[in-house]
Amino acid sequence: MKLIVCKKEKIESLAAAEIIKLVNENPLATLGLATGSSPLGLYQLLINDHKENKTDYSKVKTFNLDEYLGLPDDHYESYKNFMRRNLFDHININLDNTFFPHPEDPEGYSELLHHSKIDLQILGIGSNGHIGFNEPGTPFESKTHIVALAEQTRLDNARFFDSIDDVPTHAVSMGLDDIIQAKKIILLAFGKSKANAIKELVQGEPSTDCPATILQRHPNVTLYVDEDAASLL
Ligand code: F6R
């Protein structure tokens, strides 16, 4: 794994530059996307670039990591809604080319991923070391599946809802084995709350206690980490 420690703004511009280069070189590129706060600045830079330079997403395919269960698609905090608000509605992507896991057919999503092959996967990391919504204890061989969200994850995500009671208890997520099939992976981590997870990821043994440690087995991972998230290294 390559570790790059620098300021958030710099990280966002480096990550955006990688995506823009990929899409310019391969207009049929397949991207794996994350929600949450970590990729927001990066998505804004992609939007700015699309407005200025007309980078063309019309043939790009995207696969999101996860979706909450029990929220209607038009709920403000559903991940479909999140992606439209924060990226899709502001670039020329065809919504028919944007995919999310569905609770009624998790296996179908793994198959689709297997056939489509993600060129570049963007990841955040949970304070408990989850990637996607693969919580501690998830087997490394897991495919797309329904997950019960860890209490820590519900607490962390309560900031997006009126109260913790409104945070869904379940989600559907790409599995760990699905995630590491991507050709290249970029993980973004900002802030002190991620420091423990980053220490485990970089210095710990691969273990399902910290699901992100599966990334140690992937040949092409870059961790972009700010100084706070790197503070325990
Ligand atoms: C989001 C996802 C999660 C988040 C993680 C960090 O699609 O799969 O793994 O990346 O929970 O969330 P933030 O970025 O809000 O700290």
PDB file of C-alpha atoms and ligand atoms in Angstrom:
ATOM      1  CA  MET A   1       0.000   0.000   0.000  1.00  0.00           C
ATOM      2  CA  LYS A   2       1.194   3.488  -0.782  1.00  0.00           C
ATOM      3  CA  LEU A   3       0.638   5.991   2.063  1.00  0.00           C
ATOM      4  CA  ILE A   4       0.404   9.702   1.304  1.00  0.00           C
ATOM      5  CA  VAL A   5       0.000  12.070   4.259  1.00  0.00           C
ATOM      6  CA  CYS A   6      -0.896  15.648   3.383  1.00  0.00           C
ATOM      7  CA  LYS A   7      -3.532  18.353   3.758  1.00  0.00           C
ATOM      8  CA  LYS A   8      -7.151  17.576   2.944  1.00  0.00           C
ATOM      9  CA  GLU A   9      -7.284  20.060   0.036  1.00  0.00           C
ATOM     10  CA  LYS A  10      -4.183  18.556  -1.544  1.00  0.00           C
ATOM     11  CA  ILE A  11      -5.566  15.019  -1.118  1.00  0.00           C
ATOM     12  CA  GLU A  12      -8.812  16.001  -2.782  1.00  0.00           C
ATOM     13  CA  SER A  13      -7.052  17.556  -5.752  1.00  0.00           C
ATOM     14  CA  LEU A  14      -4.725  14.542  -6.184  1.00  0.00           C
ATOM     15  CA  ALA A  15      -7.657  12.104  -6.053  1.00  0.00           C
ATOM     16  CA  ALA A  16      -9.755  14.239  -8.428  1.00  0.00           C
ATOM     17  CA  ALA A  17      -6.824  14.454 -10.866  1.00  0.00           C
ATOM     18  CA  GLU A  18      -6.572  10.645 -10.923  1.00  0.00           C
ATOM     19  CA  ILE A  19     -10.254  10.218 -11.735  1.00  0.00           C
ATOM     20  CA  ILE A  20     -10.239  12.946 -14.391  1.00  0.00           C
ATOM     21  CA  LYS A  21      -7.144  11.443 -16.048  1.00  0.00           C
ATOM     22  CA  LEU A  22      -8.744   7.982 -16.040  1.00  0.00           C
ATOM     23  CA  VAL A  23     -12.013   9.225 -17.555  1.00  0.00           C
ATOM     24  CA  ASN A  24     -10.196  11.273 -20.208  1.00  0.00           C
ATOM     25  CA  GLU A  25      -8.036   8.308 -21.175  1.00  0.00           C
ATOM     26  CA  ASN A  26     -10.904   5.820 -21.031  1.00  0.00           C
ATOM     27  CA  PRO A  27     -14.363   7.340 -21.586  1.00  0.00           C
ATOM     28  CA  LEU A  28     -15.837   3.881 -20.800  1.00  0.00           C
ATOM     29  CA  ALA A  29     -14.194   3.770 -17.359  1.00  0.00           C
ATOM     30  CA  THR A  30     -15.942   2.060 -14.451  1.00  0.00           C
ATOM     31  CA  LEU A  31     -15.749   3.830 -11.107  1.00  0.00           C
ATOM     32  CA  GLY A  32     -16.534   2.506  -7.635  1.00  0.00           C
ATOM     33  CA  LEU A  33     -17.971   5.269  -5.478  1.00  0.00           C
ATOM     34  CA  ALA A  34     -18.433   5.927  -1.770  1.00  0.00           C
ATOM     35  CA  THR A  35     -20.810   8.216   0.097  1.00  0.00           C
ATOM     36  CA  GLY A  36     -20.276   9.872   3.500  1.00  0.00           C
ATOM     37  CA  SER A  37     -18.291  13.025   4.219  1.00  0.00           C
ATOM     38  CA  SER A  38     -14.851  11.852   3.033  1.00  0.00           C
ATOM     39  CA  PRO A  39     -15.388  12.078  -0.761  1.00  0.00           C
ATOM     40  CA  LEU A  40     -17.450  15.309  -0.732  1.00  0.00           C
ATOM     41  CA  GLY A  41     -14.562  17.681  -1.542  1.00  0.00           C
ATOM     42  CA  LEU A  42     -13.357  15.315  -4.257  1.00  0.00           C
ATOM     43  CA  TYR A  43     -16.826  15.194  -5.847  1.00  0.00           C
ATOM     44  CA  GLN A  44     -16.999  18.999  -5.792  1.00  0.00           C
ATOM     45  CA  LEU A  45     -13.685  19.151  -7.688  1.00  0.00           C
ATOM     46  CA  LEU A  46     -15.036  16.697 -10.289  1.00  0.00           C
ATOM     47  CA  ILE A  47     -18.078  18.946 -10.712  1.00  0.00           C
ATOM     48  CA  ASN A  48     -15.891  22.069 -11.063  1.00  0.00           C
ATOM     49  CA  ASP A  49     -13.707  20.315 -13.621  1.00  0.00           C
ATOM     50  CA  HIS A  50     -16.735  19.089 -15.588  1.00  0.00           C
ATOM     51  CA  LYS A  51     -18.057  22.677 -15.772  1.00  0.00           C
ATOM     52  CA  GLU A  52     -14.683  24.116 -16.802  1.00  0.00           C
ATOM     53  CA  ASN A  53     -13.226  21.385 -18.995  1.00  0.00           C
ATOM     54  CA  LYS A  54     -16.298  19.402 -20.073  1.00  0.00           C
ATOM     55  CA  THR A  55     -14.826  16.073 -18.905  1.00  0.00           C
ATOM     56  CA  ASP A  56     -17.246  13.582 -20.385  1.00  0.00           C
ATOM     57  CA  TYR A  57     -19.013  11.081 -18.114  1.00  0.00           C
ATOM     58  CA  SER A  58     -21.717  10.106 -20.620  1.00  0.00           C
ATOM     59  CA  LYS A  59     -20.341   6.570 -21.022  1.00  0.00           C
ATOM     60  CA  VAL A  60     -18.832   6.141 -17.555  1.00  0.00           C
ATOM     61  CA  LYS A  61     -20.346   3.454 -15.321  1.00  0.00           C
ATOM     62  CA  THR A  62     -20.452   3.764 -11.531  1.00  0.00           C
ATOM     63  CA  PHE A  63     -21.048   1.251  -8.767  1.00  0.00           C
ATOM     64  CA  ASN A  64     -21.768   2.506  -5.279  1.00  0.00           C
ATOM     65  CA  LEU A  65     -20.512   0.608  -2.270  1.00  0.00           C
ATOM     66  CA  ASP A  66     -23.695   0.504  -0.289  1.00  0.00           C
ATOM     67  CA  GLU A  67     -27.245   1.649   0.406  1.00  0.00           C
ATOM     68  CA  TYR A  68     -29.330   1.903   3.556  1.00  0.00           C
ATOM     69  CA  LEU A  69     -32.281  -0.411   3.992  1.00  0.00           C
ATOM     70  CA  GLY A  70     -35.674   1.038   4.794  1.00  0.00           C
ATOM     71  CA  LEU A  71     -35.202   4.519   3.323  1.00  0.00           C
ATOM     72  CA  PRO A  72     -37.196   5.362   0.194  1.00  0.00           C
ATOM     73  CA  ASP A  73     -34.943   6.282  -2.784  1.00  0.00           C
ATOM     74  CA  ASP A  74     -36.051   9.906  -2.557  1.00  0.00           C
ATOM     75  CA  HIS A  75     -35.233  10.157   1.183  1.00  0.00           C
ATOM     76  CA  TYR A  76     -32.654  12.945   1.622  1.00  0.00           C
ATOM     77  CA  GLU A  77     -30.152  10.559   3.238  1.00  0.00           C
ATOM     78  CA  SER A  78     -30.590   7.594   0.911  1.00  0.00           C
ATOM     79  CA  TYR A  79     -27.308   7.018  -0.889  1.00  0.00           C
ATOM     80  CA  LYS A  80     -29.010   7.313  -4.279  1.00  0.00           C
ATOM     81  CA  ASN A  81     -30.192  10.748  -3.272  1.00  0.00           C
ATOM     82  CA  PHE A  82     -26.767  11.593  -1.813  1.00  0.00           C
ATOM     83  CA  MET A  83     -25.041  10.717  -5.097  1.00  0.00           C
ATOM     84  CA  ARG A  84     -27.473  12.771  -7.141  1.00  0.00           C
ATOM     85  CA  ARG A  85     -27.137  15.806  -4.876  1.00  0.00           C
ATOM     86  CA  ASN A  86     -23.378  15.644  -4.560  1.00  0.00           C
ATOM     87  CA  LEU A  87     -22.281  14.456  -7.990  1.00  0.00           C
ATOM     88  CA  PHE A  88     -24.610  12.891 -10.547  1.00  0.00           C
ATOM     89  CA  ASP A  89     -26.950  15.871 -11.034  1.00  0.00           C
ATOM     90  CA  HIS A  90     -23.968  18.129 -11.772  1.00  0.00           C
ATOM     91  CA  ILE A  91     -22.084  16.104 -14.393  1.00  0.00           C
ATOM     92  CA  ASN A  92     -23.279  14.543 -17.655  1.00  0.00           C
ATOM     93  CA  ILE A  93     -23.520  10.991 -16.315  1.00  0.00           C
ATOM     94  CA  ASN A  94     -26.333   8.773 -17.608  1.00  0.00           C
ATOM     95  CA  LEU A  95     -28.269   7.654 -14.498  1.00  0.00           C
ATOM     96  CA  ASP A  96     -28.912   4.312 -16.233  1.00  0.00           C
ATOM     97  CA  ASN A  97     -25.167   3.700 -15.898  1.00  0.00           C
ATOM     98  CA  THR A  98     -25.164   4.235 -12.116  1.00  0.00           C
ATOM     99  CA  PHE A  99     -25.631   1.141  -9.967  1.00  0.00           C
ATOM    100  CA  PHE A 100     -26.424   0.504  -6.310  1.00  0.00           C
ATOM    101  CA  PRO A 101     -26.713  -2.781  -4.431  1.00  0.00           C
ATOM    102  CA  HIS A 102     -30.287  -3.917  -3.959  1.00  0.00           C
ATOM    103  CA  PRO A 103     -31.461  -5.865  -0.882  1.00  0.00           C
ATOM    104  CA  GLU A 104     -33.576  -8.184  -3.013  1.00  0.00           C
ATOM    105  CA  ASP A 105     -30.664  -9.320  -5.160  1.00  0.00           C
ATOM    106  CA  PRO A 106     -27.301  -8.881  -3.422  1.00  0.00           C
ATOM    107  CA  GLU A 107     -25.792 -11.798  -5.395  1.00  0.00           C
ATOM    108  CA  GLY A 108     -26.800 -10.130  -8.672  1.00  0.00           C
ATOM    109  CA  TYR A 109     -24.733  -7.076  -7.685  1.00  0.00           C
ATOM    110  CA  SER A 110     -21.617  -9.201  -7.061  1.00  0.00           C
ATOM    111  CA  GLU A 111     -22.110 -10.821 -10.469  1.00  0.00           C
ATOM    112  CA  LEU A 112     -22.516  -7.457 -12.154  1.00  0.00           C
ATOM    113  CA  LEU A 113     -19.323  -6.242 -10.471  1.00  0.00           C
ATOM    114  CA  HIS A 114     -17.510  -9.366 -11.558  1.00  0.00           C
ATOM    115  CA  HIS A 115     -18.446  -8.716 -15.195  1.00  0.00           C
ATOM    116  CA  SER A 116     -17.913  -4.968 -15.140  1.00  0.00           C
ATOM    117  CA  LYS A 117     -14.555  -4.778 -13.290  1.00  0.00           C
ATOM    118  CA  ILE A 118     -14.075  -1.510 -11.446  1.00  0.00           C
ATOM    119  CA  ASP A 119     -11.088   0.469 -12.757  1.00  0.00           C
ATOM    120  CA  LEU A 120     -10.855   2.776  -9.741  1.00  0.00           C
ATOM    121  CA  GLN A 121     -12.597   2.328  -6.390  1.00  0.00           C
ATOM    122  CA  ILE A 122     -12.920   5.262  -3.970  1.00  0.00           C
ATOM    123  CA  LEU A 123     -13.215   4.290  -0.299  1.00  0.00           C
ATOM    124  CA  GLY A 124     -13.684   6.045   3.016  1.00  0.00           C
ATOM    125  CA  ILE A 125     -13.073   4.187   6.280  1.00  0.00           C
ATOM    126  CA  GLY A 126     -15.251   3.906   9.374  1.00  0.00           C
ATOM    127  CA  SER A 127     -13.828   4.781  12.797  1.00  0.00           C
ATOM    128  CA  ASN A 128     -14.163   1.033  13.520  1.00  0.00           C
ATOM    129  CA  GLY A 129     -12.207   0.089  10.390  1.00  0.00           C
ATOM    130  CA  HIS A 130     -15.167  -0.766   8.161  1.00  0.00           C
ATOM    131  CA  ILE A 131     -14.994  -0.280   4.383  1.00  0.00           C
ATOM    132  CA  GLY A 132     -18.278  -0.179   2.548  1.00  0.00           C
ATOM    133  CA  PHE A 133     -20.526  -1.291   5.390  1.00  0.00           C
ATOM    134  CA  ASN A 134     -18.423  -4.361   6.114  1.00  0.00           C
ATOM    135  CA  GLU A 135     -18.351  -4.133   9.878  1.00  0.00           C
ATOM    136  CA  PRO A 136     -15.744  -5.829  12.132  1.00  0.00           C
ATOM    137  CA  GLY A 137     -16.192  -9.604  11.955  1.00  0.00           C
ATOM    138  CA  THR A 138     -17.178  -9.652   8.261  1.00  0.00           C
ATOM    139  CA  PRO A 139     -15.342 -12.501   6.482  1.00  0.00           C
ATOM    140  CA  PHE A 140     -12.742 -11.437   3.913  1.00  0.00           C
ATOM    141  CA  GLU A 141     -14.478 -13.731   1.354  1.00  0.00           C
ATOM    142  CA  SER A 142     -17.787 -11.850   1.661  1.00  0.00           C
ATOM    143  CA  LYS A 143     -19.766 -10.848  -1.421  1.00  0.00           C
ATOM    144  CA  THR A 144     -22.554  -8.244  -1.547  1.00  0.00           C
ATOM    145  CA  HIS A 145     -24.804  -8.870   1.451  1.00  0.00           C
ATOM    146  CA  ILE A 146     -27.224  -7.373   3.921  1.00  0.00           C
ATOM    147  CA  VAL A 147     -25.543  -6.042   7.046  1.00  0.00           C
ATOM    148  CA  ALA A 148     -26.665  -5.006  10.501  1.00  0.00           C
ATOM    149  CA  LEU A 149     -24.930  -1.674  11.098  1.00  0.00           C
ATOM    150  CA  ALA A 150     -22.595  -1.574  14.111  1.00  0.00           C
ATOM    151  CA  GLU A 151     -23.717   0.726  16.938  1.00  0.00           C
ATOM    152  CA  GLN A 152     -20.535   2.789  16.346  1.00  0.00           C
ATOM    153  CA  THR A 153     -21.488   3.285  12.684  1.00  0.00           C
ATOM    154  CA  ARG A 154     -25.023   4.367  13.596  1.00  0.00           C
ATOM    155  CA  LEU A 155     -23.581   6.812  16.140  1.00  0.00           C
ATOM    156  CA  ASP A 156     -21.060   8.145  13.596  1.00  0.00           C
ATOM    157  CA  ASN A 157     -23.785   8.602  10.973  1.00  0.00           C
ATOM    158  CA  ALA A 158     -26.346  10.118  13.360  1.00  0.00           C
ATOM    159  CA  ARG A 159     -24.917  13.534  12.414  1.00  0.00           C
ATOM    160  CA  PHE A 160     -26.709  13.260   9.064  1.00  0.00           C
ATOM    161  CA  PHE A 161     -30.117  12.505  10.665  1.00  0.00           C
ATOM    162  CA  ASP A 162     -32.378  14.299  13.166  1.00  0.00           C
ATOM    163  CA  SER A 163     -31.643  11.670  15.791  1.00  0.00           C
ATOM    164  CA  ILE A 164     -29.902   8.305  16.196  1.00  0.00           C
ATOM    165  CA  ASP A 165     -33.333   6.639  16.157  1.00  0.00           C
ATOM    166  CA  ASP A 166     -33.724   7.732  12.530  1.00  0.00           C
ATOM    167  CA  VAL A 167     -30.473   6.051  11.409  1.00  0.00           C
ATOM    168  CA  PRO A 168     -31.327   2.785   9.648  1.00  0.00           C
ATOM    169  CA  THR A 169     -30.261  -0.384  11.454  1.00  0.00           C
ATOM    170  CA  HIS A 170     -29.428  -2.286   8.251  1.00  0.00           C
ATOM    171  CA  ALA A 171     -27.818  -1.713   4.886  1.00  0.00           C
ATOM    172  CA  VAL A 172     -26.778  -3.653   1.805  1.00  0.00           C
ATOM    173  CA  SER A 173     -23.076  -3.482   0.998  1.00  0.00           C
ATOM    174  CA  MET A 174     -20.530  -4.734  -1.494  1.00  0.00           C
ATOM    175  CA  GLY A 175     -18.569  -7.475   0.246  1.00  0.00           C
ATOM    176  CA  LEU A 176     -14.873  -7.314   1.039  1.00  0.00           C
ATOM    177  CA  ASP A 177     -14.078  -9.736  -1.765  1.00  0.00           C
ATOM    178  CA  ASP A 178     -16.059  -7.560  -4.213  1.00  0.00           C
ATOM    179  CA  ILE A 179     -14.128  -4.465  -3.124  1.00  0.00           C
ATOM    180  CA  ILE A 180     -10.682  -5.952  -3.628  1.00  0.00           C
ATOM    181  CA  GLN A 181     -11.528  -7.037  -7.182  1.00  0.00           C
ATOM    182  CA  ALA A 182     -11.131  -3.370  -8.235  1.00  0.00           C
ATOM    183  CA  LYS A 183      -8.037  -2.741 -10.347  1.00  0.00           C
ATOM    184  CA  LYS A 184      -7.015   0.264  -8.253  1.00  0.00           C
ATOM    185  CA  ILE A 185      -8.221   1.526  -4.858  1.00  0.00           C
ATOM    186  CA  ILE A 186      -7.929   4.976  -3.298  1.00  0.00           C
ATOM    187  CA  LEU A 187      -8.868   5.332   0.374  1.00  0.00           C
ATOM    188  CA  LEU A 188      -9.481   8.789   1.883  1.00  0.00           C
ATOM    189  CA  ALA A 189      -9.301   9.402   5.648  1.00  0.00           C
ATOM    190  CA  PHE A 190      -9.593  12.732   7.412  1.00  0.00           C
ATOM    191  CA  GLY A 191      -9.618  13.658  11.098  1.00  0.00           C
ATOM    192  CA  LYS A 192      -8.605  12.260  14.488  1.00  0.00           C
ATOM    193  CA  SER A 193     -11.637   9.924  14.639  1.00  0.00           C
ATOM    194  CA  LYS A 194     -10.001   7.831  11.888  1.00  0.00           C
ATOM    195  CA  ALA A 195      -6.551   7.639  13.540  1.00  0.00           C
ATOM    196  CA  ASN A 196      -7.067   4.251  15.238  1.00  0.00           C
ATOM    197  CA  ALA A 197      -8.482   2.641  12.106  1.00  0.00           C
ATOM    198  CA  ILE A 198      -5.597   3.993  10.001  1.00  0.00           C
ATOM    199  CA  LYS A 199      -3.030   2.704  12.520  1.00  0.00           C
ATOM    200  CA  GLU A 200      -4.615  -0.782  12.354  1.00  0.00           C
ATOM    201  CA  LEU A 201      -4.814  -0.645   8.565  1.00  0.00           C
ATOM    202  CA  VAL A 202      -1.164   0.369   8.131  1.00  0.00           C
ATOM    203  CA  GLN A 203       0.538  -1.394  11.044  1.00  0.00           C
ATOM    204  CA  GLY A 204      -1.847  -4.195  12.122  1.00  0.00           C
ATOM    205  CA  GLU A 205      -1.983  -7.792  10.946  1.00  0.00           C
ATOM    206  CA  PRO A 206      -4.748  -8.540   8.401  1.00  0.00           C
ATOM    207  CA  SER A 207      -7.758  -9.379  10.572  1.00  0.00           C
ATOM    208  CA  THR A 208     -11.519  -9.259  10.267  1.00  0.00           C
ATOM    209  CA  ASP A 209     -11.435  -7.187  13.509  1.00  0.00           C
ATOM    210  CA  CYS A 210     -10.425  -4.324  11.188  1.00  0.00           C
ATOM    211  CA  PRO A 211     -12.018  -5.156   7.818  1.00  0.00           C
ATOM    212  CA  ALA A 212      -9.938  -2.506   5.997  1.00  0.00           C
ATOM    213  CA  THR A 213      -6.799  -4.585   6.628  1.00  0.00           C
ATOM    214  CA  ILE A 214      -7.865  -6.741   3.665  1.00  0.00           C
ATOM    215  CA  LEU A 215      -6.459  -3.903   1.549  1.00  0.00           C
ATOM    216  CA  GLN A 216      -2.949  -4.996   2.554  1.00  0.00           C
ATOM    217  CA  ARG A 217      -3.479  -7.922   0.155  1.00  0.00           C
ATOM    218  CA  HIS A 218      -4.284  -5.720  -2.840  1.00  0.00           C
ATOM    219  CA  PRO A 219      -1.432  -4.787  -5.208  1.00  0.00           C
ATOM    220  CA  ASN A 220      -2.581  -1.247  -6.037  1.00  0.00           C
ATOM    221  CA  VAL A 221      -3.898   0.734  -3.064  1.00  0.00           C
ATOM    222  CA  THR A 222      -3.143   4.359  -2.198  1.00  0.00           C
ATOM    223  CA  LEU A 223      -4.102   5.656   1.239  1.00  0.00           C
ATOM    224  CA  TYR A 224      -4.591   9.429   1.253  1.00  0.00           C
ATOM    225  CA  VAL A 225      -4.575  10.462   4.896  1.00  0.00           C
ATOM    226  CA  ASP A 226      -4.474  13.891   6.577  1.00  0.00           C
ATOM    227  CA  GLU A 227      -2.157  14.582   9.537  1.00  0.00           C
ATOM    228  CA  ASP A 228      -4.880  13.979  12.130  1.00  0.00           C
ATOM    229  CA  ALA A 229      -5.829  10.603  10.675  1.00  0.00           C
ATOM    230  CA  ALA A 230      -2.094   9.728  10.505  1.00  0.00           C
ATOM    231  CA  SER A 231      -1.418  10.949  14.050  1.00  0.00           C
ATOM    232  CA  LEU A 232      -1.061   7.472  15.623  1.00  0.00           C
ATOM    233  CA  LEU A 233       1.371   6.131  12.992  1.00  0.00           C
TER     234      LEU A 233
HETATM  235  C1  F6R B   1     -19.924   5.020   2.423  1.00  0.00           C
HETATM  236  C2  F6R B   1     -19.219   3.905   3.047  1.00  0.00           C
HETATM  237  C3  F6R B   1     -18.579   4.022   4.391  1.00  0.00           C
HETATM  238  C4  F6R B   1     -17.903   5.377   4.636  1.00  0.00           C
HETATM  239  C5  F6R B   1     -17.307   5.420   6.044  1.00  0.00           C
HETATM  240  C6  F6R B   1     -16.689   6.768   6.354  1.00  0.00           C
HETATM  241  O1  F6R B   1     -20.458   4.650   1.185  1.00  0.00           O
HETATM  242  O2  F6R B   1     -19.182   2.867   2.469  1.00  0.00           O
HETATM  243  O3  F6R B   1     -17.617   3.001   4.539  1.00  0.00           O
HETATM  244  O4  F6R B   1     -16.897   5.576   3.686  1.00  0.00           O
HETATM  245  O5  F6R B   1     -18.315   5.153   6.976  1.00  0.00           O
HETATM  246  O6  F6R B   1     -17.691   7.734   6.378  1.00  0.00           O
HETATM  247  P1  F6R B   1     -17.314   9.294   6.423  1.00  0.00           P
HETATM  248  O7  F6R B   1     -16.645   9.591   5.140  1.00  0.00           O
HETATM  249  O8  F6R B   1     -18.648   9.991   6.545  1.00  0.00           O
HETATM  250  O9  F6R B   1     -16.428   9.491   7.604  1.00  0.00           O
END
